[in-house]
PDB file of C-alpha atoms in Angstrom:
ATOM      1  CA  UNK A 136      11.818  -6.021 -39.533  1.00 66.00           C
ATOM      2  CA  UNK A 137      12.595  -2.936 -40.858  1.00 72.00           C
ATOM      3  CA  UNK A 138      14.899  -0.137 -38.641  1.00 76.00           C
ATOM      4  CA  UNK A 139      11.605   2.184 -38.201  1.00 83.00           C
ATOM      5  CA  UNK A 140       9.548  -0.758 -36.296  1.00 83.00           C
ATOM      6  CA  UNK A 141      11.982  -0.856 -34.535  1.00 79.00           C
ATOM      7  CA  UNK A 142      11.989   2.261 -33.620  1.00 82.00           C
ATOM      8  CA  UNK A 143       8.220   2.061 -33.174  1.00 82.00           C
ATOM      9  CA  UNK A 144       8.255  -0.502 -30.588  1.00 82.00           C
ATOM     10  CA  UNK A 145      11.036   1.185 -28.213  1.00 81.00           C
ATOM     11  CA  UNK A 146       9.175   4.708 -28.199  1.00 84.00           C
ATOM     12  CA  UNK A 147       5.438   2.760 -28.473  1.00 85.00           C
ATOM     13  CA  UNK A 148       6.704   0.432 -25.348  1.00 82.00           C
ATOM     14  CA  UNK A 149       7.969   3.553 -23.207  1.00 80.00           C
ATOM     15  CA  UNK A 150       5.179   5.506 -23.576  1.00 83.00           C
ATOM     16  CA  UNK A 151       2.588   2.051 -22.691  1.00 82.00           C
ATOM     17  CA  UNK A 152       4.449   1.965 -19.986  1.00 81.00           C
ATOM     18  CA  UNK A 153       3.762   5.446 -18.695  1.00 81.00           C
ATOM     19  CA  UNK A 154       0.792   5.703 -19.441  1.00 80.00           C
ATOM     20  CA  UNK A 155      -0.164   2.503 -17.680  1.00 78.00           C
ATOM     21  CA  UNK A 156       2.150   2.911 -14.055  1.00 77.00           C
ATOM     22  CA  UNK A 157      -0.019   6.916 -14.194  1.00 78.00           C
ATOM     23  CA  UNK A 158      -3.194   5.369 -14.461  1.00 76.00           C
ATOM     24  CA  UNK A 159      -2.793   2.745 -11.486  1.00 76.00           C
ATOM     25  CA  UNK A 160      -0.826   5.794  -9.745  1.00 76.00           C
ATOM     26  CA  UNK A 161      -3.421   7.077  -9.579  1.00 78.00           C
ATOM     27  CA  UNK A 162      -5.425   4.065  -8.294  1.00 76.00           C
ATOM     28  CA  UNK A 163      -3.236   3.771  -6.030  1.00 79.00           C
ATOM     29  CA  UNK A 164      -2.969   7.195  -4.748  1.00 80.00           C
ATOM     30  CA  UNK A 165      -7.057   7.601  -4.256  1.00 81.00           C
ATOM     31  CA  UNK A 166      -6.935   4.391  -1.856  1.00 80.00           C
ATOM     32  CA  UNK A 167      -3.906   5.102   0.127  1.00 83.00           C
ATOM     33  CA  UNK A 168      -5.423   8.595   0.958  1.00 85.00           C
ATOM     34  CA  UNK A 169      -8.872   6.780   1.783  1.00 82.00           C
ATOM     35  CA  UNK A 170      -7.386   4.262   4.941  1.00 83.00           C
ATOM     36  CA  UNK A 171      -5.374   7.786   5.801  1.00 86.00           C
ATOM     37  CA  UNK A 172      -8.536   9.217   6.300  1.00 87.00           C
ATOM     38  CA  UNK A 173     -10.181   6.364   7.560  1.00 84.00           C
ATOM     39  CA  UNK A 174      -7.516   5.168   9.894  1.00 86.00           C
ATOM     40  CA  UNK A 175      -7.288   9.160  11.172  1.00 88.00           C
ATOM     41  CA  UNK A 176     -10.926   8.829  12.323  1.00 88.00           C
ATOM     42  CA  UNK A 177     -10.288   6.078  13.562  1.00 85.00           C
ATOM     43  CA  UNK A 178      -8.490   8.053  15.831  1.00 86.00           C
ATOM     44  CA  UNK A 179     -10.435  11.280  16.231  1.00 86.00           C
ATOM     45  CA  UNK A 180     -12.834   8.650  17.366  1.00 82.00           C
ATOM     46  CA  UNK A 181     -11.118   6.825  20.418  1.00 82.00           C
ATOM     47  CA  UNK A 182      -9.869  10.614  20.849  1.00 82.00           C
ATOM     48  CA  UNK A 183     -13.263  12.021  21.777  1.00 81.00           C
ATOM     49  CA  UNK A 184     -14.168   9.248  23.799  1.00 78.00           C
ATOM     50  CA  UNK A 185     -11.709   9.278  26.323  1.00 78.00           C
ATOM     51  CA  UNK A 186     -12.779  13.009  26.617  1.00 76.00           C
ATOM     52  CA  UNK A 187     -16.298  12.632  26.379  1.00 77.00           C
ATOM     53  CA  UNK A 188     -17.575   9.170  26.781  1.00 70.00           C
ATOM     54  CA  UNK A 189     -14.589   6.973  28.886  1.00 62.00           C
ATOM     55  CA  UNK A 190     -16.965   4.783  29.996  1.00 64.00           C
ATOM     56  CA  UNK A 191     -18.674   3.560  26.113  1.00 60.00           C
ATOM     57  CA  UNK A 192     -19.213  -0.076  25.796  1.00 58.00           C
ATOM     58  CA  UNK A 193     -16.109  -1.939  24.717  1.00 56.00           C
ATOM     59  CA  UNK A 194     -13.551   1.566  25.479  1.00 59.00           C
ATOM     60  CA  UNK A 195     -12.696   1.370  29.708  1.00 60.00           C
ATOM     61  CA  UNK A 196     -10.349   4.787  29.239  1.00 66.00           C
ATOM     62  CA  UNK A 197     -10.733   5.611  33.440  1.00 66.00           C
ATOM     63  CA  UNK A 198      -7.124   3.473  33.085  1.00 67.00           C
ATOM     64  CA  UNK A 199      -5.505   5.614  30.223  1.00 74.00           C
ATOM     65  CA  UNK A 200      -3.091   8.229  31.538  1.00 75.00           C
ATOM     66  CA  UNK A 201      -3.025  11.978  30.730  1.00 80.00           C
ATOM     67  CA  UNK A 202       0.022  11.699  29.510  1.00 82.00           C
ATOM     68  CA  UNK A 203      -0.955   9.148  26.312  1.00 80.00           C
ATOM     69  CA  UNK A 204      -3.943  11.218  26.012  1.00 80.00           C
ATOM     70  CA  UNK A 205      -2.240  14.447  25.560  1.00 85.00           C
ATOM     71  CA  UNK A 206       0.179  11.580  22.952  1.00 85.00           C
ATOM     72  CA  UNK A 207      -2.892  10.821  21.098  1.00 83.00           C
ATOM     73  CA  UNK A 208      -3.782  13.802  20.767  1.00 87.00           C
ATOM     74  CA  UNK A 209      -0.628  15.141  19.091  1.00 89.00           C
ATOM     75  CA  UNK A 210      -0.585  12.361  16.959  1.00 86.00           C
ATOM     76  CA  UNK A 211      -4.311  13.139  15.709  1.00 86.00           C
ATOM     77  CA  UNK A 212      -3.404  16.577  14.716  1.00 87.00           C
ATOM     78  CA  UNK A 213       0.103  16.140  12.761  1.00 86.00           C
ATOM     79  CA  UNK A 214      -1.667  13.150  11.247  1.00 85.00           C
ATOM     80  CA  UNK A 215       0.525  10.634  12.614  1.00 86.00           C
ATOM     81  CA  UNK A 216      -1.116   7.319  11.922  1.00 86.00           C
ATOM     82  CA  UNK A 217       1.827   5.101  12.973  1.00 87.00           C
ATOM     83  CA  UNK A 218       1.956   7.024  16.748  1.00 88.00           C
ATOM     84  CA  UNK A 219      -2.084   6.916  16.752  1.00 86.00           C
ATOM     85  CA  UNK A 220      -1.712   3.273  16.023  1.00 87.00           C
ATOM     86  CA  UNK A 221       0.803   2.855  19.277  1.00 87.00           C
ATOM     87  CA  UNK A 222      -0.987   5.322  21.461  1.00 84.00           C
ATOM     88  CA  UNK A 223      -4.725   1.923  20.459  1.00 85.00           C
ATOM     89  CA  UNK A 224      -2.345  -1.305  20.543  1.00 85.00           C
ATOM     90  CA  UNK A 225      -1.445   0.282  23.811  1.00 82.00           C
ATOM     91  CA  UNK A 226      -5.326   0.728  25.205  1.00 80.00           C
ATOM     92  CA  UNK A 227      -6.231  -2.273  22.807  1.00 80.00           C
ATOM     93  CA  UNK A 228      -3.831  -4.511  25.801  1.00 79.00           C
ATOM     94  CA  UNK A 229      -4.465  -2.516  28.672  1.00 72.00           C
ATOM     95  CA  UNK A 230      -8.451  -3.044  28.212  1.00 67.00           C
ATOM     96  CA  UNK A 231      -7.156  -6.675  26.671  1.00 56.00           C
ATOM     97  CA  UNK A 232      -5.357  -7.966  30.143  1.00 49.00           C
ATOM     98  CA  UNK A 233      -8.528  -6.480  31.825  1.00 52.00           C
ATOM     99  CA  UNK A 234     -11.054  -8.811  30.094  1.00 51.00           C
ATOM    100  CA  UNK A 235      -9.389 -11.511  28.099  1.00 46.00           C
ATOM    101  CA  UNK A 236     -12.348 -13.344  27.685  1.00 49.00           C
ATOM    102  CA  UNK A 237     -14.188 -10.549  25.558  1.00 48.00           C
ATOM    103  CA  UNK A 238     -14.702 -12.039  22.375  1.00 49.00           C
ATOM    104  CA  UNK A 239     -16.447  -8.745  21.038  1.00 49.00           C
ATOM    105  CA  UNK A 240     -15.452  -7.113  17.502  1.00 50.00           C
ATOM    106  CA  UNK A 241     -16.231  -3.778  18.540  1.00 53.00           C
ATOM    107  CA  UNK A 242     -14.225  -2.956  21.376  1.00 70.00           C
ATOM    108  CA  UNK A 243     -10.631  -1.039  21.401  1.00 76.00           C
ATOM    109  CA  UNK A 244      -9.370  -4.406  20.627  1.00 79.00           C
ATOM    110  CA  UNK A 245     -11.172  -4.975  17.716  1.00 80.00           C
ATOM    111  CA  UNK A 246     -10.276  -0.879  16.101  1.00 82.00           C
ATOM    112  CA  UNK A 247      -6.615  -2.359  17.036  1.00 84.00           C
ATOM    113  CA  UNK A 248      -6.988  -5.276  14.503  1.00 85.00           C
ATOM    114  CA  UNK A 249      -8.674  -3.422  12.281  1.00 84.00           C
ATOM    115  CA  UNK A 250      -6.857  -0.491  12.390  1.00 86.00           C
ATOM    116  CA  UNK A 251      -3.752  -2.876  11.872  1.00 86.00           C
ATOM    117  CA  UNK A 252      -4.697  -4.369   8.989  1.00 83.00           C
ATOM    118  CA  UNK A 253      -5.406  -1.080   7.147  1.00 84.00           C
ATOM    119  CA  UNK A 254      -2.036  -0.211   7.962  1.00 85.00           C
ATOM    120  CA  UNK A 255      -0.351  -2.790   6.709  1.00 85.00           C
ATOM    121  CA  UNK A 256      -2.287  -2.446   3.926  1.00 82.00           C
ATOM    122  CA  UNK A 257      -1.717   1.169   3.457  1.00 83.00           C
ATOM    123  CA  UNK A 258       2.294   0.406   4.428  1.00 84.00           C
ATOM    124  CA  UNK A 259       1.838  -2.721   1.570  1.00 81.00           C
ATOM    125  CA  UNK A 260       0.357  -0.088  -0.838  1.00 81.00           C
ATOM    126  CA  UNK A 261       3.275   2.095  -0.555  1.00 82.00           C
ATOM    127  CA  UNK A 262       5.799   0.350  -1.522  1.00 83.00           C
ATOM    128  CA  UNK A 263       4.240  -1.282  -4.622  1.00 78.00           C
ATOM    129  CA  UNK A 264       3.859   1.996  -5.875  1.00 79.00           C
ATOM    130  CA  UNK A 265       8.068   2.965  -5.290  1.00 82.00           C
ATOM    131  CA  UNK A 266       8.274  -0.022  -7.119  1.00 81.00           C
ATOM    132  CA  UNK A 267       5.888  -0.315  -9.626  1.00 78.00           C
ATOM    133  CA  UNK A 268       7.754   3.360 -10.295  1.00 81.00           C
ATOM    134  CA  UNK A 269      10.985   2.216  -9.519  1.00 83.00           C
ATOM    135  CA  UNK A 270      10.444  -0.651 -12.377  1.00 80.00           C
ATOM    136  CA  UNK A 271       8.823   0.948 -15.291  1.00 81.00           C
ATOM    137  CA  UNK A 272      10.956   3.560 -15.412  1.00 83.00           C
ATOM    138  CA  UNK A 273      14.051   0.930 -15.482  1.00 83.00           C
ATOM    139  CA  UNK A 274      12.141  -0.541 -18.309  1.00 81.00           C
ATOM    140  CA  UNK A 275      11.335   3.508 -20.067  1.00 84.00           C
ATOM    141  CA  UNK A 276      15.146   4.518 -19.362  1.00 84.00           C
ATOM    142  CA  UNK A 277      16.165   1.010 -21.777  1.00 83.00           C
ATOM    143  CA  UNK A 278      13.730   1.767 -24.296  1.00 83.00           C
ATOM    144  CA  UNK A 279      14.518   4.769 -24.925  1.00 84.00           C
ATOM    145  CA  UNK A 280      18.511   5.043 -25.180  1.00 85.00           C
ATOM    146  CA  UNK A 281      17.472   1.040 -26.715  1.00 82.00           C
ATOM    147  CA  UNK A 282      16.417   3.744 -29.498  1.00 84.00           C
ATOM    148  CA  UNK A 283      19.260   5.471 -29.826  1.00 83.00           C
ATOM    149  CA  UNK A 284      20.962   2.448 -30.370  1.00 83.00           C
ATOM    150  CA  UNK A 285      18.922   0.681 -33.408  1.00 82.00           C
ATOM    151  CA  UNK A 286      20.678   0.807 -36.569  1.00 85.00           C
ATOM    152  CA  UNK A 287      23.981  -0.666 -34.371  1.00 84.00           C
ATOM    153  CA  UNK A 288      22.084  -2.887 -32.895  1.00 81.00           C
ATOM    154  CA  UNK A 289      20.924  -4.847 -36.281  1.00 82.00           C
ATOM    155  CA  UNK A 290      23.842  -3.969 -37.730  1.00 84.00           C
ATOM    156  CA  UNK A 291      25.614  -5.994 -34.284  1.00 83.00           C
ATOM    157  CA  UNK A 292      22.951  -9.099 -34.854  1.00 83.00           C
ATOM    158  CA  UNK A 293      21.594  -8.030 -30.715  1.00 84.00           C
ATOM    159  CA  UNK A 294      18.290  -6.312 -31.880  1.00 81.00           C
ATOM    160  CA  UNK A 295      16.808  -9.113 -31.176  1.00 83.00           C
ATOM    161  CA  UNK A 296      18.379  -9.805 -27.867  1.00 85.00           C
ATOM    162  CA  UNK A 297      17.203  -6.026 -26.351  1.00 82.00           C
ATOM    163  CA  UNK A 298      14.154  -5.713 -27.956  1.00 81.00           C
ATOM    164  CA  UNK A 299      13.414  -9.264 -25.829  1.00 85.00           C
ATOM    165  CA  UNK A 300      15.272  -7.347 -22.394  1.00 84.00           C
ATOM    166  CA  UNK A 301      12.555  -4.314 -23.045  1.00 83.00           C
ATOM    167  CA  UNK A 302      10.090  -7.205 -23.421  1.00 83.00           C
ATOM    168  CA  UNK A 303      10.842  -8.654 -20.651  1.00 84.00           C
ATOM    169  CA  UNK A 304      10.896  -5.139 -18.185  1.00 81.00           C
ATOM    170  CA  UNK A 305       7.674  -3.976 -19.655  1.00 81.00           C
ATOM    171  CA  UNK A 306       5.396  -7.734 -18.789  1.00 82.00           C
ATOM    172  CA  UNK A 307       7.304  -7.389 -15.375  1.00 80.00           C
ATOM    173  CA  UNK A 308       6.430  -3.044 -15.224  1.00 77.00           C
ATOM    174  CA  UNK A 309       2.578  -4.291 -15.918  1.00 77.00           C
ATOM    175  CA  UNK A 310       2.452  -7.075 -13.652  1.00 79.00           C
ATOM    176  CA  UNK A 311       3.491  -5.202 -10.836  1.00 74.00           C
ATOM    177  CA  UNK A 312       1.553  -2.129 -11.387  1.00 73.00           C
ATOM    178  CA  UNK A 313      -2.059  -4.148 -12.704  1.00 74.00           C
ATOM    179  CA  UNK A 314      -1.450  -5.788  -9.303  1.00 75.00           C
ATOM    180  CA  UNK A 315      -0.715  -3.561  -6.875  1.00 69.00           C
ATOM    181  CA  UNK A 316      -4.178  -1.444  -9.142  1.00 69.00           C
ATOM    182  CA  UNK A 317      -5.633  -4.612  -8.243  1.00 73.00           C
ATOM    183  CA  UNK A 318      -4.775  -4.654  -4.182  1.00 68.00           C
ATOM    184  CA  UNK A 319      -5.764  -1.180  -4.052  1.00 64.00           C
ATOM    185  CA  UNK A 320     -10.037  -2.142  -5.133  1.00 67.00           C
ATOM    186  CA  UNK A 321      -9.613  -4.917  -2.355  1.00 65.00           C
ATOM    187  CA  UNK A 322      -9.747  -5.061   0.991  1.00 59.00           C
ATOM    188  CA  UNK A 323      -6.681  -6.137   3.240  1.00 53.00           C
ATOM    189  CA  UNK A 324      -9.331  -8.332   5.148  1.00 54.00           C
ATOM    190  CA  UNK A 325     -10.446  -9.833   2.611  1.00 55.00           C
ATOM    191  CA  UNK A 326      -6.934 -10.966   1.040  1.00 54.00           C
ATOM    192  CA  UNK A 327      -5.362 -12.312   4.613  1.00 55.00           C
ATOM    193  CA  UNK A 328      -8.614 -15.285   4.174  1.00 57.00           C
ATOM    194  CA  UNK A 329      -7.370 -15.976   0.233  1.00 54.00           C
ATOM    195  CA  UNK A 330      -4.035 -16.357   1.723  1.00 55.00           C
ATOM    196  CA  UNK A 331      -5.298 -18.271   5.112  1.00 58.00           C
ATOM    197  CA  UNK A 332      -7.719 -20.501   2.943  1.00 59.00           C
ATOM    198  CA  UNK A 333      -4.842 -20.912   0.705  1.00 57.00           C
ATOM    199  CA  UNK A 334      -2.706 -22.743   3.423  1.00 59.00           C
ATOM    200  CA  UNK A 335      -5.047 -24.790   4.251  1.00 61.00           C
ATOM    201  CA  UNK A 336      -5.050 -26.866   1.070  1.00 56.00           C
TER     202      UNK A 336
END
């Protein structure tokens, strides 16, 4: 290959990775915002029920202390999802101890399980975003550095090895970002069920 072709390869690779990573980040961020709003709504709903309807079916809040109510109120106002989960989880355990045979999904324990699933999904997406950005940055860095050393690599006969390095990083980066984008469009409970079914086989 001519030096010009290598210049074109490395520069185009950097642009493709950057564009793909940016597009994926938009999908993932949209999903993160959607899940965050959903969970915040759950916390607000529980708080309202505690204050206005403490005897709602499946949501027996009579034994909840004012300290827990204030803690949940503060968590909702600060939009702290982890703190909201901690309070809901406490209430769910309290309710589960009183009604261990209640298997309904429309009670506080059902809400707690769904909250936990979506919170795990949120943490996973954030981690996937960070990994995607790091890998993409590494791939772009190598591609841009190699552009300045094309002639040198051609002379010492290592250009093909460096080209393969960038290709591996590119496919790895695109693979991770694509995986994150796909996961962001799928509900976490569907993923959990799929994993469970695969384990049974």
